[in-house]
């Protein structure tokens, strides 16, 4: 075999020494964990952009772009974004050094970002308002009533609508109680079976039969785990009865009392605003509601019209007159009396009415003669 000359080996080593640094080395960790990527990006690029961006809107745009791309794990996408940011860095530096054209471009871009921020802020406010309306539409309201204690719950405030987790809690406890009852029956039967097997083996031993005993040697080792499980079930049953006979918390009762007072006050305010002329959905629903079908079939057209008027919230004028004729009690029995003024003012008001009528007659006669 022909030997390679030493000069050739030296030449090969020199070529390998030149090519080895140029060979691509694939890192064993993700690029975003490498210090060669993180340090220049955070300390040079990101902080340099914020330092050279003299306008607040440009700084906001840089922060939002980096926050949007912070979870990028694909290297080629991150490279494209970083190249773009380095172009921005060069533009910011040149504008800060006095390039008037780039300063004008950045001013225009700053105004565009300001408009975008206003639209985004307005959109955020709209979304928050819609979310708040949706939350208020399904919020729970405590009206002062309670869910009485049962085997599955202590005294609970009755909320409208009732929270899902409360319904799920009661339902799961009911299912678990039924399951525990089935388990207790089964465990009791198993204990009886073990005792019968033990008695059977003892009877065989007394008769002189030769066999290998299974249960009679240590019956307690077989029965004790089952009795431990029954003890756990009995403890859970006692907890159920503790919930049933639990005391009523005074703080919860006080909250219920306050809730009832607030409910009555709210209803009173609604009725007061209704009498003042404001219309609510409950007002319309009450006005649309008619008498029972059996009563409606026997009513005349006049009685139906009277019933429709009486269901209105007003307590003045013709409505008040109809309500008093039908025997309805008015919330404020003095309001309808004030329509014509106070009784002691009638004489003065009639004098003013007479003066107005005389003045009208005089003006009409003047216009007719003129």
mmCIF file of C-alpha atoms in Angstrom:
data_model
loop_
_atom_site.group_PDB
_atom_site.id
_atom_site.type_symbol
_atom_site.label_atom_id
_atom_site.label_comp_id
_atom_site.label_asym_id
_atom_site.label_seq_id
_atom_site.Cartn_x
_atom_site.Cartn_y
_atom_site.Cartn_z
ATOM 1 C CA UNK A 1 0.000 0.000 0.000
ATOM 2 C CA UNK A 2 1.331 3.415 -1.032
ATOM 3 C CA UNK A 3 2.085 5.719 1.908
ATOM 4 C CA UNK A 4 0.836 9.349 1.951
ATOM 5 C CA UNK A 5 3.724 11.824 1.988
ATOM 6 C CA UNK A 6 4.040 14.037 5.071
ATOM 7 C CA UNK A 7 3.590 17.186 2.991
ATOM 8 C CA UNK A 8 0.138 15.984 1.896
ATOM 9 C CA UNK A 9 -0.908 15.353 5.506
ATOM 10 C CA UNK A 10 0.162 18.817 6.519
ATOM 11 C CA UNK A 11 -1.787 20.275 3.598
ATOM 12 C CA UNK A 12 -4.930 18.371 4.597
ATOM 13 C CA UNK A 13 -4.633 19.541 8.191
ATOM 14 C CA UNK A 14 -4.375 23.153 7.045
ATOM 15 C CA UNK A 15 -7.492 22.808 4.867
ATOM 16 C CA UNK A 16 -9.434 21.206 7.748
ATOM 17 C CA UNK A 17 -8.291 23.981 10.063
ATOM 18 C CA UNK A 18 -9.710 26.580 7.646
ATOM 19 C CA UNK A 19 -13.036 24.819 6.981
ATOM 20 C CA UNK A 20 -13.909 23.769 10.525
ATOM 21 C CA UNK A 21 -14.897 27.277 11.738
ATOM 22 C CA UNK A 22 -17.100 27.685 8.652
ATOM 23 C CA UNK A 23 -19.033 24.479 9.284
ATOM 24 C CA UNK A 24 -22.576 25.057 10.531
ATOM 25 C CA UNK A 25 -23.087 23.779 14.036
ATOM 26 C CA UNK A 26 -26.685 23.125 15.036
ATOM 27 C CA UNK A 27 -27.150 24.110 18.689
ATOM 28 C CA UNK A 28 -28.575 21.556 21.082
ATOM 29 C CA UNK A 29 -30.951 24.079 22.722
ATOM 30 C CA UNK A 30 -33.556 26.473 21.342
ATOM 31 C CA UNK A 31 -32.226 29.704 19.885
ATOM 32 C CA UNK A 32 -34.180 31.882 22.318
ATOM 33 C CA UNK A 33 -32.298 30.282 25.223
ATOM 34 C CA UNK A 34 -28.874 31.086 23.788
ATOM 35 C CA UNK A 35 -26.989 33.990 25.330
ATOM 36 C CA UNK A 36 -25.714 34.868 21.852
ATOM 37 C CA UNK A 37 -29.301 35.699 20.908
ATOM 38 C CA UNK A 38 -30.788 37.058 24.134
ATOM 39 C CA UNK A 39 -28.074 39.508 25.148
ATOM 40 C CA UNK A 40 -27.779 41.414 21.835
ATOM 41 C CA UNK A 41 -31.554 41.401 21.341
ATOM 42 C CA UNK A 42 -32.501 42.692 24.791
ATOM 43 C CA UNK A 43 -29.545 44.856 25.734
ATOM 44 C CA UNK A 44 -28.556 46.281 22.359
ATOM 45 C CA UNK A 45 -31.577 46.156 20.038
ATOM 46 C CA UNK A 46 -34.589 46.561 22.340
ATOM 47 C CA UNK A 47 -33.067 49.092 24.737
ATOM 48 C CA UNK A 48 -31.435 50.926 21.842
ATOM 49 C CA UNK A 49 -34.810 51.296 20.096
ATOM 50 C CA UNK A 50 -36.402 52.688 23.248
ATOM 51 C CA UNK A 51 -33.465 55.017 23.847
ATOM 52 C CA UNK A 52 -33.367 56.483 20.331
ATOM 53 C CA UNK A 53 -37.160 56.658 19.832
ATOM 54 C CA UNK A 54 -37.795 60.240 20.975
ATOM 55 C CA UNK A 55 -41.562 59.983 20.538
ATOM 56 C CA UNK A 56 -43.760 58.244 23.096
ATOM 57 C CA UNK A 57 -45.992 56.606 20.485
ATOM 58 C CA UNK A 58 -42.967 55.050 18.779
ATOM 59 C CA UNK A 59 -41.820 53.600 22.101
ATOM 60 C CA UNK A 60 -45.297 52.180 22.628
ATOM 61 C CA UNK A 61 -45.198 50.601 19.166
ATOM 62 C CA UNK A 62 -41.796 49.004 19.823
ATOM 63 C CA UNK A 63 -42.988 47.558 23.139
ATOM 64 C CA UNK A 64 -46.173 46.126 21.623
ATOM 65 C CA UNK A 65 -44.303 44.545 18.704
ATOM 66 C CA UNK A 66 -41.790 42.851 20.982
ATOM 67 C CA UNK A 67 -44.572 41.669 23.297
ATOM 68 C CA UNK A 68 -46.499 40.264 20.326
ATOM 69 C CA UNK A 69 -43.435 38.374 19.023
ATOM 70 C CA UNK A 70 -41.986 37.267 22.353
ATOM 71 C CA UNK A 71 -43.392 33.722 22.013
ATOM 72 C CA UNK A 72 -41.999 33.096 18.522
ATOM 73 C CA UNK A 73 -40.169 29.764 18.501
ATOM 74 C CA UNK A 74 -39.404 29.443 14.778
ATOM 75 C CA UNK A 75 -35.960 30.788 13.962
ATOM 76 C CA UNK A 76 -36.672 32.055 10.439
ATOM 77 C CA UNK A 77 -39.686 34.069 11.619
ATOM 78 C CA UNK A 78 -37.659 35.545 14.493
ATOM 79 C CA UNK A 79 -34.876 36.414 12.038
ATOM 80 C CA UNK A 80 -37.299 38.320 9.787
ATOM 81 C CA UNK A 81 -38.646 40.285 12.737
ATOM 82 C CA UNK A 82 -35.161 41.103 14.060
ATOM 83 C CA UNK A 83 -33.982 42.307 10.639
ATOM 84 C CA UNK A 84 -36.966 44.653 10.532
ATOM 85 C CA UNK A 85 -36.197 45.951 14.032
ATOM 86 C CA UNK A 86 -32.549 46.579 13.122
ATOM 87 C CA UNK A 87 -33.773 48.661 10.141
ATOM 88 C CA UNK A 88 -35.907 50.652 12.562
ATOM 89 C CA UNK A 89 -32.892 51.083 14.822
ATOM 90 C CA UNK A 90 -30.867 52.566 11.972
ATOM 91 C CA UNK A 91 -33.738 54.941 11.062
ATOM 92 C CA UNK A 92 -34.114 56.105 14.679
ATOM 93 C CA UNK A 93 -30.385 56.767 15.002
ATOM 94 C CA UNK A 94 -30.175 58.724 11.729
ATOM 95 C CA UNK A 95 -33.254 60.781 12.630
ATOM 96 C CA UNK A 96 -31.773 61.586 16.032
ATOM 97 C CA UNK A 97 -28.536 62.665 14.353
ATOM 98 C CA UNK A 98 -30.438 65.326 12.351
ATOM 99 C CA UNK A 99 -31.866 63.733 9.171
ATOM 100 C CA UNK A 100 -34.828 66.048 8.452
ATOM 101 C CA UNK A 101 -36.503 63.676 6.003
ATOM 102 C CA UNK A 102 -36.535 60.771 8.452
ATOM 103 C CA UNK A 103 -37.722 63.096 11.217
ATOM 104 C CA UNK A 104 -40.698 64.092 9.040
ATOM 105 C CA UNK A 105 -41.395 60.407 8.316
ATOM 106 C CA UNK A 106 -41.281 59.555 12.023
ATOM 107 C CA UNK A 107 -43.555 62.509 12.838
ATOM 108 C CA UNK A 108 -46.120 61.248 10.343
ATOM 109 C CA UNK A 109 -45.771 57.691 11.656
ATOM 110 C CA UNK A 110 -46.166 58.995 15.219
ATOM 111 C CA UNK A 111 -49.499 60.602 14.291
ATOM 112 C CA UNK A 112 -50.660 57.342 12.668
ATOM 113 C CA UNK A 113 -49.801 55.380 15.798
ATOM 114 C CA UNK A 114 -51.582 57.946 17.991
ATOM 115 C CA UNK A 115 -54.739 57.479 15.918
ATOM 116 C CA UNK A 116 -54.371 53.709 16.135
ATOM 117 C CA UNK A 117 -53.951 53.878 19.901
ATOM 118 C CA UNK A 118 -57.120 55.955 20.195
ATOM 119 C CA UNK A 119 -59.074 53.416 18.138
ATOM 120 C CA UNK A 120 -57.651 50.564 20.172
ATOM 121 C CA UNK A 121 -58.498 52.308 23.437
ATOM 122 C CA UNK A 122 -62.024 53.008 22.216
ATOM 123 C CA UNK A 123 -62.391 49.367 21.194
ATOM 124 C CA UNK A 124 -61.196 48.283 24.623
ATOM 125 C CA UNK A 125 -63.746 50.511 26.330
ATOM 126 C CA UNK A 126 -66.512 49.159 24.107
ATOM 127 C CA UNK A 127 -65.518 45.556 24.852
ATOM 128 C CA UNK A 128 -65.394 46.239 28.576
ATOM 129 C CA UNK A 129 -68.835 47.878 28.424
ATOM 130 C CA UNK A 130 -70.277 44.895 26.547
ATOM 131 C CA UNK A 131 -68.681 42.445 28.956
ATOM 132 C CA UNK A 132 -70.042 44.423 31.897
ATOM 133 C CA UNK A 133 -73.539 44.392 30.395
ATOM 134 C CA UNK A 134 -73.295 40.641 29.845
ATOM 135 C CA UNK A 135 -72.083 40.180 33.415
ATOM 136 C CA UNK A 136 -74.868 42.333 34.842
ATOM 137 C CA UNK A 137 -77.429 40.416 32.789
ATOM 138 C CA UNK A 138 -76.449 37.160 34.475
ATOM 139 C CA UNK A 139 -75.340 38.440 37.876
ATOM 140 C CA UNK A 140 -76.777 36.783 40.954
ATOM 141 C CA UNK A 141 -79.255 38.755 43.076
ATOM 142 C CA UNK A 142 -80.018 38.029 46.717
ATOM 143 C CA UNK A 143 -83.630 38.975 47.461
ATOM 144 C CA UNK A 144 -83.671 37.901 51.095
ATOM 145 C CA UNK A 145 -84.969 34.319 50.823
ATOM 146 C CA UNK A 146 -83.034 31.200 51.791
ATOM 147 C CA UNK A 147 -82.558 27.560 50.875
ATOM 148 C CA UNK A 148 -83.441 25.632 54.017
ATOM 149 C CA UNK A 149 -80.885 23.196 55.447
ATOM 150 C CA UNK A 150 -81.062 19.668 54.061
ATOM 151 C CA UNK A 151 -78.869 16.595 54.149
ATOM 152 C CA UNK A 152 -76.888 18.094 51.281
ATOM 153 C CA UNK A 153 -76.444 21.729 52.297
ATOM 154 C CA UNK A 154 -76.516 24.102 55.224
ATOM 155 C CA UNK A 155 -78.570 27.292 55.196
ATOM 156 C CA UNK A 156 -77.823 29.011 51.876
ATOM 157 C CA UNK A 157 -78.986 32.323 50.402
ATOM 158 C CA UNK A 158 -81.354 31.778 47.503
ATOM 159 C CA UNK A 159 -79.743 33.620 44.605
ATOM 160 C CA UNK A 160 -81.421 34.452 41.318
ATOM 161 C CA UNK A 161 -80.193 32.908 39.102
ATOM 162 C CA UNK A 162 -78.749 30.191 41.305
ATOM 163 C CA UNK A 163 -74.999 29.714 40.714
ATOM 164 C CA UNK A 164 -74.077 26.573 38.831
ATOM 165 C CA UNK A 165 -71.525 25.465 41.426
ATOM 166 C CA UNK A 166 -74.222 25.435 44.147
ATOM 167 C CA UNK A 167 -76.510 23.241 42.034
ATOM 168 C CA UNK A 168 -73.600 20.931 41.181
ATOM 169 C CA UNK A 169 -72.612 20.672 44.851
ATOM 170 C CA UNK A 170 -76.111 19.615 45.929
ATOM 171 C CA UNK A 171 -76.464 17.201 43.014
ATOM 172 C CA UNK A 172 -73.095 15.539 43.647
ATOM 173 C CA UNK A 173 -73.780 15.164 47.359
ATOM 174 C CA UNK A 174 -77.121 13.536 46.581
ATOM 175 C CA UNK A 175 -75.473 11.056 44.194
ATOM 176 C CA UNK A 176 -72.695 10.305 46.676
ATOM 177 C CA UNK A 177 -75.198 9.665 49.457
ATOM 178 C CA UNK A 178 -77.059 7.185 47.271
ATOM 179 C CA UNK A 179 -73.766 5.538 46.337
ATOM 180 C CA UNK A 180 -72.700 5.313 49.982
ATOM 181 C CA UNK A 181 -75.996 3.640 50.877
ATOM 182 C CA UNK A 182 -75.468 1.018 48.181
ATOM 183 C CA UNK A 183 -71.905 0.459 49.370
ATOM 184 C CA UNK A 184 -72.988 0.062 53.005
ATOM 185 C CA UNK A 185 -75.574 -2.572 52.039
ATOM 186 C CA UNK A 186 -73.004 -4.446 49.984
ATOM 187 C CA UNK A 187 -70.335 -4.282 52.705
ATOM 188 C CA UNK A 188 -72.801 -5.524 55.318
ATOM 189 C CA UNK A 189 -73.678 -8.481 53.106
ATOM 190 C CA UNK A 190 -69.980 -9.260 52.600
ATOM 191 C CA UNK A 191 -69.390 -9.232 56.367
ATOM 192 C CA UNK A 192 -72.303 -11.628 56.857
ATOM 193 C CA UNK A 193 -70.937 -13.894 54.136
ATOM 194 C CA UNK A 194 -67.513 -13.941 55.808
ATOM 195 C CA UNK A 195 -69.033 -14.773 59.189
ATOM 196 C CA UNK A 196 -71.078 -17.587 57.617
ATOM 197 C CA UNK A 197 -67.969 -18.982 55.907
ATOM 198 C CA UNK A 198 -66.067 -18.811 59.176
ATOM 199 C CA UNK A 199 -68.880 -20.631 61.011
ATOM 200 C CA UNK A 200 -69.020 -23.250 58.268
ATOM 201 C CA UNK A 201 -65.276 -23.946 58.556
ATOM 202 C CA UNK A 202 -65.537 -24.258 62.353
ATOM 203 C CA UNK A 203 -68.416 -26.714 61.976
ATOM 204 C CA UNK A 204 -66.330 -28.816 59.573
ATOM 205 C CA UNK A 205 -63.443 -28.766 62.012
ATOM 206 C CA UNK A 206 -65.702 -30.054 64.808
ATOM 207 C CA UNK A 207 -66.880 -32.927 62.610
ATOM 208 C CA UNK A 208 -63.268 -34.058 62.108
ATOM 209 C CA UNK A 209 -62.848 -33.077 58.449
ATOM 210 C CA UNK A 210 -59.264 -32.358 57.368
ATOM 211 C CA UNK A 211 -58.889 -29.214 55.212
ATOM 212 C CA UNK A 212 -56.901 -26.015 54.975
ATOM 213 C CA UNK A 213 -58.916 -23.260 56.744
ATOM 214 C CA UNK A 214 -59.150 -19.870 55.014
ATOM 215 C CA UNK A 215 -61.419 -17.644 57.077
ATOM 216 C CA UNK A 216 -61.646 -19.214 60.533
ATOM 217 C CA UNK A 217 -57.993 -18.723 61.473
ATOM 218 C CA UNK A 218 -58.177 -14.903 61.448
ATOM 219 C CA UNK A 219 -61.646 -13.624 60.674
ATOM 220 C CA UNK A 220 -60.800 -10.137 61.933
ATOM 221 C CA UNK A 221 -58.179 -9.675 59.191
ATOM 222 C CA UNK A 222 -60.916 -10.185 56.596
ATOM 223 C CA UNK A 223 -63.642 -8.157 58.301
ATOM 224 C CA UNK A 224 -61.656 -5.196 59.655
ATOM 225 C CA UNK A 225 -61.091 -3.394 56.266
ATOM 226 C CA UNK A 226 -64.798 -3.669 55.529
ATOM 227 C CA UNK A 227 -65.694 -2.293 58.951
ATOM 228 C CA UNK A 228 -63.241 0.597 58.449
ATOM 229 C CA UNK A 229 -65.021 1.456 55.215
ATOM 230 C CA UNK A 230 -68.400 1.277 56.993
ATOM 231 C CA UNK A 231 -67.025 3.608 59.670
ATOM 232 C CA UNK A 232 -66.069 6.136 56.975
ATOM 233 C CA UNK A 233 -69.550 5.869 55.463
ATOM 234 C CA UNK A 234 -71.106 6.353 58.906
ATOM 235 C CA UNK A 235 -68.989 9.478 59.435
ATOM 236 C CA UNK A 236 -70.174 10.903 56.094
ATOM 237 C CA UNK A 237 -73.780 10.167 57.115
ATOM 238 C CA UNK A 238 -73.251 12.021 60.396
ATOM 239 C CA UNK A 239 -71.915 14.990 58.428
ATOM 240 C CA UNK A 240 -75.125 14.967 56.387
ATOM 241 C CA UNK A 241 -77.242 15.200 59.541
ATOM 242 C CA UNK A 242 -74.945 17.894 60.934
ATOM 243 C CA UNK A 243 -75.763 19.953 57.841
ATOM 244 C CA UNK A 244 -79.484 19.262 58.296
ATOM 245 C CA UNK A 245 -79.551 20.403 61.947
ATOM 246 C CA UNK A 246 -76.939 23.165 61.623
ATOM 247 C CA UNK A 247 -77.571 26.570 63.203
ATOM 248 C CA UNK A 248 -78.565 29.607 61.186
ATOM 249 C CA UNK A 249 -75.625 32.059 60.973
ATOM 250 C CA UNK A 250 -76.716 35.439 62.424
ATOM 251 C CA UNK A 251 -74.652 37.341 59.838
ATOM 252 C CA UNK A 252 -76.446 35.572 56.988
ATOM 253 C CA UNK A 253 -79.850 36.277 58.537
ATOM 254 C CA UNK A 254 -78.910 39.945 58.908
ATOM 255 C CA UNK A 255 -77.898 40.088 55.245
ATOM 256 C CA UNK A 256 -81.240 38.549 54.312
ATOM 257 C CA UNK A 257 -83.071 41.182 56.336
ATOM 258 C CA UNK A 258 -81.148 43.978 54.614
ATOM 259 C CA UNK A 259 -81.803 42.402 51.207
ATOM 260 C CA UNK A 260 -85.555 42.297 51.867
ATOM 261 C CA UNK A 261 -85.554 45.929 52.919
ATOM 262 C CA UNK A 262 -83.635 46.891 49.785
ATOM 263 C CA UNK A 263 -86.064 44.911 47.641
ATOM 264 C CA UNK A 264 -89.067 46.653 49.183
ATOM 265 C CA UNK A 265 -87.372 50.040 48.812
ATOM 266 C CA UNK A 266 -86.559 49.346 45.165
ATOM 267 C CA UNK A 267 -90.141 48.251 44.421
ATOM 268 C CA UNK A 268 -91.484 51.366 46.158
ATOM 269 C CA UNK A 269 -89.208 53.606 44.075
ATOM 270 C CA UNK A 270 -90.305 51.862 40.882
ATOM 271 C CA UNK A 271 -93.989 52.372 41.696
ATOM 272 C CA UNK A 272 -93.333 56.021 42.552
ATOM 273 C CA UNK A 273 -91.600 56.591 39.212
ATOM 274 C CA UNK A 274 -94.444 54.783 37.454
ATOM 275 C CA UNK A 275 -96.996 57.153 38.991
ATOM 276 C CA UNK A 276 -94.805 60.025 37.786
ATOM 277 C CA UNK A 277 -95.155 58.765 34.212
ATOM 278 C CA UNK A 278 -92.084 56.549 33.718
ATOM 279 C CA UNK A 279 -92.719 53.233 31.985
ATOM 280 C CA UNK A 280 -90.813 50.040 32.816
ATOM 281 C CA UNK A 281 -90.957 46.575 31.226
ATOM 282 C CA UNK A 282 -92.888 45.396 34.293
ATOM 283 C CA UNK A 283 -95.365 48.229 33.702
ATOM 284 C CA UNK A 284 -96.017 47.130 30.137
ATOM 285 C CA UNK A 285 -96.311 43.488 31.193
ATOM 286 C CA UNK A 286 -98.858 44.398 33.882
ATOM 287 C CA UNK A 287 -100.858 46.541 31.446
ATOM 288 C CA UNK A 288 -100.902 43.706 28.869
ATOM 289 C CA UNK A 289 -102.033 41.202 31.452
ATOM 290 C CA UNK A 290 -105.781 40.697 31.345
ATOM 291 C CA UNK A 291 -108.282 38.932 33.584
ATOM 292 C CA UNK A 292 -108.661 35.136 33.505
ATOM 293 C CA UNK A 293 -110.231 33.682 30.368
ATOM 294 C CA UNK A 294 -113.378 32.618 32.244
ATOM 295 C CA UNK A 295 -113.891 36.187 33.495
ATOM 296 C CA UNK A 296 -112.892 37.828 30.211
ATOM 297 C CA UNK A 297 -115.506 35.822 28.290
ATOM 298 C CA UNK A 298 -118.315 37.284 30.434
ATOM 299 C CA UNK A 299 -117.122 40.929 30.271
ATOM 300 C CA UNK A 300 -118.677 43.514 27.967
ATOM 301 C CA UNK A 301 -116.657 45.836 25.749
ATOM 302 C CA UNK A 302 -117.074 48.664 28.234
ATOM 303 C CA UNK A 303 -115.901 46.474 31.134
ATOM 304 C CA UNK A 304 -112.886 45.359 29.126
ATOM 305 C CA UNK A 305 -111.963 48.993 28.432
ATOM 306 C CA UNK A 306 -112.383 49.832 32.112
ATOM 307 C CA UNK A 307 -110.157 46.891 33.087
ATOM 308 C CA UNK A 308 -107.495 48.058 30.635
ATOM 309 C CA UNK A 309 -107.554 51.581 32.124
ATOM 310 C CA UNK A 310 -107.462 50.340 35.701
ATOM 311 C CA UNK A 311 -104.297 48.314 35.041
ATOM 312 C CA UNK A 312 -102.388 51.490 34.151
ATOM 313 C CA UNK A 313 -100.003 53.053 36.703
ATOM 314 C CA UNK A 314 -101.522 56.542 36.611
ATOM 315 C CA UNK A 315 -103.456 57.875 39.604
ATOM 316 C CA UNK A 316 -104.671 61.166 38.218
ATOM 317 C CA UNK A 317 -107.264 62.467 35.818
ATOM 318 C CA UNK A 318 -109.689 60.082 34.158
ATOM 319 C CA UNK A 319 -107.672 57.037 35.270
ATOM 320 C CA UNK A 320 -108.030 58.017 38.932
ATOM 321 C CA UNK A 321 -111.766 58.559 38.457
ATOM 322 C CA UNK A 322 -112.226 55.106 36.905
ATOM 323 C CA UNK A 323 -110.122 53.465 39.622
ATOM 324 C CA UNK A 324 -112.198 55.074 42.377
ATOM 325 C CA UNK A 325 -115.434 54.020 40.683
ATOM 326 C CA UNK A 326 -114.235 50.407 40.553
ATOM 327 C CA UNK A 327 -113.233 50.494 44.209
ATOM 328 C CA UNK A 328 -109.464 50.492 43.702
ATOM 329 C CA UNK A 329 -107.381 52.032 46.443
ATOM 330 C CA UNK A 330 -105.034 54.809 45.324
ATOM 331 C CA UNK A 331 -101.529 54.983 46.686
ATOM 332 C CA UNK A 332 -101.774 58.760 47.029
ATOM 333 C CA UNK A 333 -105.391 59.652 47.541
ATOM 334 C CA UNK A 334 -104.778 63.410 47.458
ATOM 335 C CA UNK A 335 -103.019 63.783 44.095
ATOM 336 C CA UNK A 336 -106.170 63.734 41.969
ATOM 337 C CA UNK A 337 -107.734 66.414 44.180
ATOM 338 C CA UNK A 338 -104.925 68.857 43.325
ATOM 339 C CA UNK A 339 -105.660 68.899 39.582
ATOM 340 C CA UNK A 340 -108.044 71.856 39.972
ATOM 341 C CA UNK A 341 -105.856 73.525 42.605
ATOM 342 C CA UNK A 342 -106.368 73.892 46.321
ATOM 343 C CA UNK A 343 -109.937 74.535 47.475
ATOM 344 C CA UNK A 344 -109.016 77.834 49.115
ATOM 345 C CA UNK A 345 -107.562 79.032 45.808
ATOM 346 C CA UNK A 346 -110.668 78.272 43.715
ATOM 347 C CA UNK A 347 -112.150 81.778 44.067
ATOM 348 C CA UNK A 348 -108.934 83.458 42.938
ATOM 349 C CA UNK A 349 -108.462 81.035 40.070
ATOM 350 C CA UNK A 350 -112.034 81.542 38.887
ATOM 351 C CA UNK A 351 -111.437 85.337 38.941
ATOM 352 C CA UNK A 352 -108.317 84.900 36.806
ATOM 353 C CA UNK A 353 -110.224 82.671 34.399
ATOM 354 C CA UNK A 354 -112.961 85.315 34.118
ATOM 355 C CA UNK A 355 -110.383 88.012 33.310
ATOM 356 C CA UNK A 356 -108.823 85.822 30.617
ATOM 357 C CA UNK A 357 -112.199 85.156 29.025
ATOM 358 C CA UNK A 358 -113.120 88.856 29.035
ATOM 359 C CA UNK A 359 -109.761 89.742 27.462
ATOM 360 C CA UNK A 360 -110.282 87.135 24.756
ATOM 361 C CA UNK A 361 -113.767 88.485 23.973
ATOM 362 C CA UNK A 362 -112.425 92.034 23.782
ATOM 363 C CA UNK A 363 -109.647 91.047 21.382
ATOM 364 C CA UNK A 364 -111.986 89.071 19.140
ATOM 365 C CA UNK A 365 -114.458 92.004 18.948
ATOM 366 C CA UNK A 366 -111.581 94.375 18.204
ATOM 367 C CA UNK A 367 -110.335 92.172 15.374
ATOM 368 C CA UNK A 368 -113.844 91.847 13.978
ATOM 369 C CA UNK A 369 -114.442 95.636 13.988
ATOM 370 C CA UNK A 370 -110.963 96.425 12.712
#
